[in-house]
Every structure is written in structure tokens, then in C-alpha cells.
Tab-separated table of C-alpha atoms in Angstrom:
chain	number	residue	atom	x	y	z
A	63	MET	CA	-121.149	-158.246	-92.768
A	64	ARG	CA	-117.935	-158.129	-90.633
A	65	LEU	CA	-115.204	-156.049	-92.209
A	66	TYR	CA	-111.455	-156.175	-91.297
A	67	PRO	CA	-108.798	-153.498	-91.553
A	68	HIS	CA	-106.262	-155.222	-93.755
A	69	SER	CA	-106.663	-155.424	-97.512
A	70	PHE	CA	-105.492	-158.717	-98.757
A	71	SER	CA	-106.921	-161.587	-100.707
A	72	PRO	CA	-108.808	-164.060	-98.443
A	73	ILE	CA	-106.830	-167.049	-97.170
A	74	SER	CA	-108.440	-170.498	-96.890
A	75	PHE	CA	-107.692	-173.160	-94.258
A	76	HIS	CA	-109.608	-175.848	-92.457
A	77	PHE	CA	-110.829	-175.158	-88.894
A	78	ALA	CA	-113.182	-177.453	-87.031
A	79	GLN	CA	-114.343	-176.720	-83.433
A	80	SER	CA	-113.503	-179.885	-81.794
A	81	PRO	CA	-111.969	-180.913	-78.420
A	82	ARG	CA	-108.765	-181.909	-80.223
A	83	ASP	CA	-108.219	-178.721	-82.249
A	84	PHE	CA	-109.885	-176.111	-80.013
A	85	ILE	CA	-108.873	-175.700	-76.403
A	86	VAL	CA	-109.903	-172.994	-74.060
A	87	GLN	CA	-108.649	-172.191	-70.562
A	88	GLU	CA	-110.264	-169.559	-68.352
A	89	ILE	CA	-107.994	-167.080	-66.733
A	90	PRO	CA	-109.433	-166.075	-63.313
A	91	LEU	CA	-109.787	-162.376	-62.285
A	92	TYR	CA	-108.204	-162.968	-58.909
A	93	GLU	CA	-106.472	-165.573	-56.787
A	94	TRP	CA	-108.510	-167.691	-54.415
A	95	SER	CA	-108.224	-166.978	-50.759
A	96	ASP	CA	-108.469	-170.661	-49.694
A	97	GLN	CA	-110.866	-169.476	-47.039
A	98	GLY	CA	-114.576	-168.913	-46.949
A	99	GLU	CA	-117.873	-170.666	-47.447
A	100	HIS	CA	-117.581	-171.232	-51.221
A	101	LEU	CA	-116.025	-174.255	-52.835
A	102	ILE	CA	-114.081	-173.396	-56.067
A	103	LEU	CA	-113.766	-176.160	-58.620
A	104	GLN	CA	-111.520	-176.008	-61.688
A	105	ILE	CA	-113.427	-178.121	-64.174
A	106	ARG	CA	-112.404	-179.469	-67.611
A	107	LYS	CA	-115.287	-180.458	-69.804
A	108	LYS	CA	-115.483	-181.911	-73.293
A	109	GLY	CA	-118.361	-181.731	-75.756
A	110	LEU	CA	-120.616	-179.930	-73.336
A	111	SER	CA	-121.824	-176.359	-73.025
A	112	THR	CA	-121.432	-174.642	-69.684
A	113	GLN	CA	-125.164	-174.924	-69.057
A	114	GLU	CA	-125.178	-178.613	-69.894
A	115	MET	CA	-122.147	-179.190	-67.661
A	116	ILE	CA	-123.962	-177.395	-64.741
A	117	LYS	CA	-127.090	-179.416	-65.265
A	118	ILE	CA	-125.178	-182.721	-65.160
A	119	LEU	CA	-123.242	-181.583	-62.104
A	120	CYS	CA	-126.441	-180.634	-60.195
A	121	GLN	CA	-128.119	-183.996	-61.032
A	122	VAL	CA	-125.040	-185.980	-59.898
A	123	ILE	CA	-124.230	-184.103	-56.623
A	124	GLY	CA	-127.846	-183.165	-55.859
A	125	CYS	CA	-127.808	-179.314	-55.728
A	126	LYS	CA	-129.798	-176.499	-57.329
A	127	THR	CA	-128.503	-174.682	-60.427
A	128	LYS	CA	-128.884	-171.340	-58.608
A	129	GLU	CA	-126.165	-172.521	-56.136
A	130	VAL	CA	-123.679	-172.735	-58.868
A	131	GLY	CA	-121.565	-169.714	-59.778
A	132	TYR	CA	-119.597	-169.268	-62.991
A	133	ALA	CA	-117.813	-166.485	-64.765
A	134	GLY	CA	-118.702	-167.086	-68.321
A	135	LEU	CA	-120.008	-169.505	-70.957
A	136	LYS	CA	-117.503	-171.841	-72.649
A	137	ASP	CA	-117.824	-173.448	-76.108
A	138	LYS	CA	-119.478	-176.807	-76.446
A	139	ASN	CA	-117.351	-178.143	-79.333
A	140	ALA	CA	-114.046	-177.713	-77.596
A	141	LEU	CA	-112.005	-178.905	-74.660
A	142	THR	CA	-112.502	-176.189	-72.051
A	143	THR	CA	-111.351	-175.430	-68.558
A	144	GLN	CA	-113.212	-173.082	-66.268
A	145	TYR	CA	-113.892	-172.290	-62.626
A	146	ILE	CA	-117.226	-172.781	-60.881
A	147	SER	CA	-118.341	-172.199	-57.216
A	148	LEU	CA	-120.510	-174.140	-55.010
A	149	PRO	CA	-121.453	-173.955	-51.302
A	150	TYR	CA	-118.534	-175.536	-49.365
A	151	SER	CA	-121.107	-177.861	-47.667
A	152	LEU	CA	-121.289	-179.858	-50.817
A	153	TYR	CA	-117.541	-180.765	-50.638
A	154	ALA	CA	-118.061	-184.390	-49.568
A	155	LYS	CA	-120.643	-185.028	-52.253
A	156	VAL	CA	-118.301	-183.567	-54.932
A	157	ILE	CA	-115.468	-185.790	-53.762
A	158	ALA	CA	-117.709	-188.886	-53.888
A	159	SER	CA	-119.014	-187.932	-57.356
A	160	GLN	CA	-115.702	-187.415	-59.223
A	161	ASP	CA	-115.722	-190.797	-61.002
A	162	THR	CA	-119.285	-190.434	-62.127
A	163	LEU	CA	-118.704	-186.872	-63.426
A	164	ALA	CA	-115.488	-188.032	-65.138
A	165	SER	CA	-117.601	-190.698	-67.038
A	166	LYS	CA	-119.770	-187.809	-68.284
A	167	ASN	CA	-116.786	-185.753	-69.700
A	168	ILE	CA	-116.569	-183.582	-66.564
A	169	LYS	CA	-113.209	-183.759	-64.749
A	170	ILE	CA	-112.418	-181.851	-61.641
A	171	LEU	CA	-108.805	-180.625	-61.844
A	172	SER	CA	-108.420	-178.775	-58.574
A	173	PHE	CA	-110.209	-177.618	-55.370
A	174	ALA	CA	-110.058	-174.321	-53.514
A	175	ARG	CA	-112.095	-172.090	-51.199
A	176	HIS	CA	-113.077	-168.491	-51.399
A	177	HIS	CA	-115.192	-165.877	-49.646
A	178	ASN	CA	-117.304	-165.046	-52.640
A	179	LYS	CA	-119.535	-166.867	-55.125
A	180	ILE	CA	-118.267	-166.566	-58.643
A	181	ARG	CA	-120.297	-164.172	-60.690
A	182	ILE	CA	-120.741	-163.595	-64.486
A	183	GLY	CA	-117.741	-161.514	-65.693
A	184	HIS	CA	-115.427	-162.522	-62.815
A	185	LEU	CA	-112.630	-163.561	-65.226
A	186	LYS	CA	-109.626	-161.807	-66.683
A	187	GLY	CA	-109.889	-163.558	-70.070
A	188	ASN	CA	-109.247	-166.813	-71.823
A	189	ALA	CA	-106.260	-168.641	-73.123
A	190	PHE	CA	-106.737	-170.489	-76.496
A	191	PHE	CA	-105.043	-173.228	-78.450
A	192	ILE	CA	-106.253	-173.678	-82.015
A	193	ARG	CA	-105.055	-176.050	-84.675
A	194	LEU	CA	-105.656	-174.912	-88.278
A	195	LYS	CA	-105.350	-177.534	-90.988
A	196	LYS	CA	-104.751	-177.371	-94.806
A	197	VAL	CA	-102.562	-174.262	-94.340
A	198	MET	CA	-100.611	-174.101	-97.589
A	199	PRO	CA	-96.965	-173.083	-97.450
A	200	HIS	CA	-97.523	-170.237	-99.916
A	201	ASP	CA	-100.057	-168.697	-97.458
A	202	LEU	CA	-97.744	-169.043	-94.454
A	203	CYS	CA	-95.734	-165.866	-95.100
A	204	LYS	CA	-98.898	-163.858	-95.468
A	205	LEU	CA	-100.278	-165.380	-92.171
A	206	GLU	CA	-97.028	-164.561	-90.395
A	207	SER	CA	-97.190	-160.930	-91.553
A	208	ILE	CA	-100.755	-160.436	-90.449
A	209	MET	CA	-100.033	-162.120	-87.109
A	210	GLN	CA	-97.228	-159.570	-86.522
A	211	LYS	CA	-99.683	-156.778	-87.271
A	212	ILE	CA	-102.278	-158.232	-84.958
A	213	SER	CA	-99.767	-158.458	-82.146
A	214	ILE	CA	-99.130	-154.757	-82.488
A	215	GLU	CA	-102.380	-153.304	-83.691
A	216	GLY	CA	-105.029	-155.680	-82.257
A	217	ILE	CA	-108.228	-156.714	-83.882
A	218	PRO	CA	-111.891	-155.532	-84.045
A	219	ASN	CA	-113.886	-156.898	-81.140
A	220	TYR	CA	-116.857	-158.219	-83.016
A	221	PHE	CA	-119.277	-160.668	-81.595
A	222	GLY	CA	-118.599	-164.034	-83.262
A	223	PHE	CA	-121.024	-166.238	-85.194
A	224	GLN	CA	-121.642	-168.289	-81.957
A	225	ARG	CA	-123.536	-165.291	-80.554
A	226	PHE	CA	-126.259	-165.515	-83.268
A	227	GLY	CA	-127.376	-169.154	-83.192
A	228	LYS	CA	-127.152	-172.050	-85.626
A	229	PHE	CA	-128.494	-170.072	-88.559
A	230	GLY	CA	-127.047	-166.733	-87.500
A	231	ASP	CA	-130.413	-165.072	-87.306
A	232	ASN	CA	-131.667	-165.251	-83.681
A	233	PHE	CA	-131.190	-161.472	-83.472
A	234	LEU	CA	-134.233	-161.136	-85.717
A	235	GLU	CA	-136.266	-162.820	-82.927
A	236	GLY	CA	-134.836	-160.249	-80.495
A	237	LYS	CA	-135.936	-157.428	-82.795
A	238	GLN	CA	-139.440	-158.951	-83.039
A	239	ILE	CA	-139.631	-159.076	-79.248
A	240	ILE	CA	-138.577	-155.358	-79.099
A	241	ASP	CA	-141.078	-154.462	-81.798
A	242	GLY	CA	-143.881	-156.307	-80.000
A	243	SER	CA	-144.590	-158.751	-82.843
A	244	LYS	CA	-143.274	-161.743	-80.875
A	245	LYS	CA	-143.717	-162.828	-77.342
A	246	ILE	CA	-141.664	-165.472	-75.472
A	247	ARG	CA	-142.742	-166.598	-72.043
A	248	ASP	CA	-139.307	-167.943	-71.111
A	249	ARG	CA	-137.775	-164.776	-69.614
A	250	GLN	CA	-134.232	-165.945	-69.857
A	251	LEU	CA	-134.594	-166.900	-73.515
A	252	SER	CA	-136.309	-163.542	-74.268
A	253	GLU	CA	-133.477	-161.638	-72.605
A	254	PHE	CA	-130.860	-163.749	-74.490
A	255	LEU	CA	-132.580	-162.939	-77.846
A	256	ILE	CA	-132.817	-159.226	-77.102
A	257	SER	CA	-129.103	-159.115	-76.112
A	258	SER	CA	-128.380	-160.907	-79.435
A	259	TYR	CA	-130.146	-158.030	-81.157
A	260	GLN	CA	-127.993	-155.538	-79.294
A	261	SER	CA	-124.903	-157.526	-80.324
A	262	HIS	CA	-126.032	-157.384	-83.973
A	263	LEU	CA	-126.353	-153.645	-83.828
A	264	PHE	CA	-122.886	-153.407	-82.278
A	265	ASN	CA	-121.441	-155.456	-85.083
A	266	GLN	CA	-123.152	-153.333	-87.743
A	267	TRP	CA	-121.762	-150.135	-86.065
A	268	LEU	CA	-118.216	-151.594	-85.871
A	269	ALA	CA	-118.291	-152.621	-89.504
A	270	HIS	CA	-119.534	-149.101	-90.457
A	271	ARG	CA	-116.647	-147.477	-88.595
A	272	ILE	CA	-114.102	-149.814	-90.207
A	273	LYS	CA	-115.466	-148.880	-93.663
A	274	LEU	CA	-114.992	-145.215	-92.749
A	275	CYS	CA	-111.455	-145.880	-91.500
A	276	LYS	CA	-110.674	-147.651	-94.783
A	277	ILE	CA	-111.643	-144.521	-96.672
A	278	LEU	CA	-109.409	-142.445	-94.468
A	279	GLN	CA	-106.562	-144.930	-95.133
A	280	ALA	CA	-106.933	-145.137	-98.855
A	281	PHE	CA	-107.860	-141.706	-99.958
A	282	SER	CA	-106.328	-138.209	-99.883
A	283	PRO	CA	-107.851	-135.858	-97.383
A	284	LYS	CA	-109.669	-134.080	-100.255
A	285	ASP	CA	-111.169	-137.253	-101.712
A	286	ALA	CA	-111.938	-138.594	-98.263
A	287	HIS	CA	-113.786	-135.396	-97.471
A	288	MET	CA	-116.032	-136.002	-100.477
A	289	ALA	CA	-116.571	-139.646	-99.690
A	290	LEU	CA	-117.375	-139.112	-96.051
A	291	GLY	CA	-119.888	-136.437	-96.956
A	292	ASP	CA	-121.527	-138.668	-99.532
A	293	GLN	CA	-121.488	-142.082	-97.710
A	294	PHE	CA	-121.547	-140.992	-94.000
A	295	HIS	CA	-123.164	-137.529	-94.232
A	296	LEU	CA	-120.415	-136.145	-92.002
A	297	THR	CA	-120.084	-132.462	-91.544
A	298	ILE	CA	-116.267	-132.364	-91.067
A	299	SER	CA	-113.560	-130.123	-92.513
A	300	ALA	CA	-110.725	-131.219	-94.658
A	301	GLN	CA	-108.277	-130.181	-91.931
A	302	GLU	CA	-110.139	-132.412	-89.354
A	303	ILE	CA	-109.926	-135.313	-91.845
A	304	LYS	CA	-106.266	-134.727	-92.234
A	305	LEU	CA	-105.791	-134.906	-88.441
A	306	LEU	CA	-107.816	-138.069	-88.268
A	307	ALA	CA	-105.758	-139.675	-90.968
A	308	GLN	CA	-102.571	-138.840	-89.045
A	309	GLN	CA	-103.587	-140.847	-86.037
A	310	PRO	CA	-101.135	-143.828	-85.801
A	311	HIS	CA	-103.791	-146.552	-85.418
A	312	PHE	CA	-105.977	-147.775	-88.230
A	313	PHE	CA	-109.129	-147.325	-86.159
A	314	LYS	CA	-109.606	-143.585	-85.713
A	315	ILE	CA	-110.947	-141.876	-82.601
A	316	PHE	CA	-113.566	-139.316	-83.234
A	317	GLN	CA	-114.776	-136.441	-81.089
A	318	GLY	CA	-117.280	-137.753	-78.526
A	319	ASP	CA	-116.136	-141.345	-78.765
A	320	ALA	CA	-116.435	-143.501	-75.597
A	321	LEU	CA	-112.933	-144.536	-74.501
A	322	HIS	CA	-111.996	-147.001	-71.732
A	323	HIS	CA	-108.840	-147.606	-69.930
A	324	TYR	CA	-107.412	-150.956	-71.228
A	325	PRO	CA	-107.916	-153.638	-70.148
A	326	TYR	CA	-109.354	-152.332	-66.878
A	327	GLY	CA	-110.366	-148.875	-65.595
A	328	LYS	CA	-112.946	-146.191	-66.212
A	329	LEU	CA	-115.042	-145.115	-69.220
A	330	PHE	CA	-114.606	-141.509	-70.443
A	331	PHE	CA	-115.392	-139.591	-73.565
A	332	ALA	CA	-113.048	-138.027	-76.126
A	333	GLN	CA	-113.361	-134.268	-75.981
A	334	ASP	CA	-111.832	-133.988	-79.466
A	335	ALA	CA	-109.945	-136.132	-81.882
A	336	ASN	CA	-106.712	-135.310	-80.223
A	337	MET	CA	-103.355	-136.961	-80.840
A	338	GLN	CA	-102.843	-137.688	-77.169
A	339	ASP	CA	-105.766	-140.173	-77.036
A	340	ALA	CA	-104.590	-141.668	-80.316
A	341	GLN	CA	-101.107	-142.229	-78.940
A	342	ARG	CA	-102.530	-143.871	-75.808
A	343	PHE	CA	-104.610	-146.142	-78.068
A	344	ILE	CA	-101.672	-147.417	-80.161
A	345	GLN	CA	-99.699	-147.932	-76.845
A	346	LYS	CA	-102.621	-150.145	-75.610
A	347	ASP	CA	-103.366	-147.875	-72.648
A	348	ILE	CA	-106.983	-147.080	-73.762
A	349	SER	CA	-109.405	-148.446	-76.311
A	350	PRO	CA	-112.489	-147.059	-78.065
A	351	CYS	CA	-115.749	-148.541	-77.095
A	352	GLY	CA	-119.067	-149.215	-78.994
A	353	LEU	CA	-122.545	-148.979	-77.583
A	354	LEU	CA	-124.809	-151.818	-76.688
A	355	TYR	CA	-127.797	-149.533	-76.592
A	356	GLY	CA	-130.247	-149.881	-73.771
A	357	LYS	CA	-131.418	-148.188	-70.575
A	358	LYS	CA	-129.037	-146.430	-68.254
A	359	THR	CA	-126.258	-145.799	-70.814
A	360	THR	CA	-124.721	-142.481	-71.552
A	361	LEU	CA	-124.632	-141.817	-75.256
A	362	PRO	CA	-121.551	-140.717	-77.142
A	363	THR	CA	-121.450	-137.130	-78.308
A	364	ASP	CA	-120.654	-134.991	-81.293
A	365	LEU	CA	-119.373	-136.828	-84.362
A	366	ALA	CA	-119.356	-140.173	-82.582
A	367	LEU	CA	-122.943	-139.864	-81.851
A	368	HIS	CA	-123.781	-139.060	-85.445
A	369	LEU	CA	-122.007	-142.290	-86.393
A	370	GLN	CA	-123.809	-144.198	-83.703
A	371	MET	CA	-127.381	-143.053	-84.372
A	372	PRO	CA	-128.196	-145.543	-87.281
A	373	PHE	CA	-127.471	-148.334	-84.882
A	374	ILE	CA	-129.618	-147.270	-81.963
A	375	ASP	CA	-133.087	-148.765	-81.500
A	376	PRO	CA	-134.899	-146.583	-78.899
A	377	LYS	CA	-137.420	-149.380	-78.281
A	378	ILE	CA	-134.826	-151.501	-76.535
A	379	GLY	CA	-135.696	-151.531	-72.871
A	380	ALA	CA	-132.894	-153.781	-71.681
A	381	ILE	CA	-129.953	-152.510	-69.765
A	382	GLY	CA	-127.284	-151.044	-72.067
A	383	SER	CA	-123.556	-151.002	-71.804
A	384	TYR	CA	-120.341	-150.348	-73.664
A	385	ARG	CA	-117.999	-152.899	-75.194
A	386	PHE	CA	-114.437	-152.512	-76.393
A	387	ALA	CA	-114.468	-151.883	-80.156
A	388	TRP	CA	-110.832	-153.035	-80.327
A	389	VAL	CA	-108.784	-155.567	-78.301
A	390	PHE	CA	-105.221	-156.642	-78.227
A	391	PRO	CA	-104.432	-160.402	-78.183
A	392	GLN	CA	-101.606	-161.278	-75.813
A	393	LYS	CA	-98.955	-163.966	-76.039
A	394	LEU	CA	-99.739	-164.726	-79.656
A	395	LYS	CA	-97.481	-167.603	-80.766
A	396	TYR	CA	-97.617	-170.075	-83.663
A	397	HIS	CA	-95.962	-173.274	-84.851
A	398	TYR	CA	-96.180	-174.643	-88.400
A	399	ILE	CA	-95.943	-178.307	-89.114
A	400	PRO	CA	-95.100	-178.533	-92.867
A	401	GLN	CA	-95.534	-182.329	-93.117
A	402	LYS	CA	-99.195	-182.048	-92.055
A	403	ALA	CA	-99.872	-178.479	-93.265
A	404	HIS	CA	-101.006	-177.589	-89.718
A	405	LEU	CA	-100.655	-174.188	-88.129
A	406	GLU	CA	-100.985	-174.296	-84.276
A	407	LEU	CA	-101.888	-171.022	-82.573
A	408	SER	CA	-101.875	-170.010	-78.980
A	409	PHE	CA	-103.028	-166.597	-77.585
A	410	GLU	CA	-104.967	-164.820	-74.855
A	411	LEU	CA	-107.963	-162.598	-75.239
A	412	PRO	CA	-109.828	-160.419	-72.738
A	413	LYS	CA	-113.208	-161.624	-71.454
A	414	GLY	CA	-116.056	-161.435	-73.908
A	415	SER	CA	-113.820	-161.624	-76.981
A	416	TYR	CA	-113.982	-164.490	-79.515
A	417	ALA	CA	-111.127	-166.600	-80.780
A	418	THR	CA	-112.886	-167.083	-84.126
A	419	ILE	CA	-112.798	-163.303	-84.653
A	420	LEU	CA	-108.998	-163.484	-84.534
A	421	LEU	CA	-109.197	-166.268	-87.131
A	422	GLU	CA	-111.456	-164.066	-89.295
A	423	ALA	CA	-108.810	-161.319	-89.062
A	424	LEU	CA	-106.232	-163.828	-90.270
A	425	CYS	CA	-108.218	-165.130	-93.204
A	426	ASN	CA	-109.968	-161.711	-93.999
A	427	HIS	CA	-113.466	-163.040	-94.221
A	428	GLU	CA	-116.261	-164.190	-92.038
A	429	ILE	CA	-116.416	-167.606	-90.447
A	430	LYS	CA	-119.910	-169.058	-90.337
A	431	GLY	CA	-119.039	-172.105	-88.229
A	432	GLY	CA	-118.314	-175.628	-89.499
A	433	ASP	CA	-115.298	-176.712	-91.368
A	434	ASP	CA	-113.517	-175.111	-94.246
A	435	VAL	CA	-112.703	-171.359	-93.791
């Protein structure tokens, strides 16, 4: 269960992932050099996943999927714009195929050249436009207030429902693969399911930490000391709890936490729960990170490791990494249309973050996919 920091009654509205109401535009990591052996295409697709788009593209122009470079996967049920790379030798075939591709909901918006093939992760982030429907006027003030808080404080960086399949349970297959009770010959599918299990553990850890922070926010140091001992089995003094509660951000930094310069930079670990790191966090200079457990990852230490341990499966043999626990949406704007009860949102998120998680933070409950929220 995904938890959110703000305590208010859930808000309902209608959100449908459709090309009309959900628009995504990729923000490239760097400018194209206009020189080199790679052709860069800015592509707008509708009603297609990135993999489906690539398959059609390869069939039409006659190239292999391994020749196509892309930075990230984009939603199927949306109007999305992203960049892909191809060998420049295919330029003439691409030009000749534009009308055929357009008939299949793939439109080429621009051409460029670059020295390097686009690789996974080679993007700064994504810009979103979302139209929410059935937003009642009496909920608008509440939504405006939470959007102001989100602009300042950011949101938890959960993996969204899209990560876990149609029924939200593909991580269970990943766990079965790890446990040895299930074998899948398709290596790519097996790796995807295992990474889904890693994502599930991350989400569980993040919800656990948010629950802890809610206790620190709601209780006196004395009562919080008792609750943290009972529920989290933390060996921590009342004075340490008081210092944690004084940190300006809702999400508290614990000794041993993995921290990362935001949005780019190096990973480092908190030596103690000091106010300097907490100030840098509220100023959006750094952000705490959660573990996607696997090989070749350095574990957090001290209290942070104690809180991480329930969400580590030592049988995972995949490569591990760290992920921002908290992100800060940029350029968050909204426009309300009272005649239609529509709320139009636009914002930017760093790579790997989900727009639907921002919507969950707004409505204060999980979105499973589909229509009414």
C-alpha cells in the first residue's frame, strides 16, 4: 500500500489515460551535435507502447531492433513524444517511409544527427499534460493547497501501478523466479519480472518510512519514542527523536541514509541525522535514496540499514542500484474550467518518475489504473 505524507480526506476525480487527456514529452539530456553517424528522430506516437512503435518502425524501414536506440519507455495510452536513434545510413528510407508511419500513428517531428547512439537513461525527464475530469468546485481549494505544498516539498518517488502489470501482481512472478519455483526461458521477460520485484520492495520500504515520518510528525518525542520502539524496533533516544522531528522536511533523514545530489551528482551516505543535510534536502540540493537491492550495491548503514533490512531479499542476483525516495516536480501549473469541471495540469518530473504518483499525492490514495480515481 502506497502512503502519502498529507493527512486529508481522499479526493475523487475522473482520470483516463488517453491520447486526449494524457500527453508526455521527453526532455533530452543534452543537445544534439548535428554531426556524427547516428540519425536522431523526434517521434510522436499515439496508442502505442515504445516497443510496439519500434517494432512497426523496423518493419516499415527494414532495420533491426538492436539498431534502434531510445532513452526510456513511454505510456501506450497517451500521446507521447520521444527521441530515438538509428544509423544515419537509414536516412533515405526514413524519409520515404514518413507517410506509411504516419498512417500507423507514428509521426516524425524532427531530424538531427549525433555522435552517440541514444541509450536507456539518456534523458533529463519528462513534461506532462494531464486533464482531470469531474473535479468538483468544493475540492478545488483543497487541490490548490496540496499543489502548493507539492511545489515546495515534492512527492514520494514510488513506482506507479504501470510497473506491476495489468493485475498489479507481476512482482510475484519475479519473486518466484528468485526463489527458484518458476523458470522463464525469455531472458528479457525474466529480468523485467525480477526488476518488478525489486520495485515492489522499494515501494514497501518507502511506505514504511513514510509511516515512520507520520509518527514523528503527529506525536510528542516521548510518545514517538514509544511508538518507534514498538512498531519499528528502533533503538533510538528521545533526544535523537526530537532532533529528527525538528528537520524541516516531512521525510526525515536518518543516520546511514543514502543521499544523492539532486537532480544529478554523486551518491553519499549520511554520517548522522544532522541539520545541514536536512536543510540541503528542503532546498532541493540533495534527496534521500532507497535501495533497489541486488549485486554490486553498497548498503546503507546504522539506523537506515535497520529500516532497510525487512525489504532486502538476499537471493536477488540482479544488479542493484539506488533510486530517489523523493522528487520535486518542476513547473507545476494548473487551469480549472468550471463549466466542464476539468482541471488541466502541466508539470515536469525527473526520469523514472511517474505522473500518476503525483496524482495519487493529490487525491491521497492509490490509483489502480482505469477511470474514476
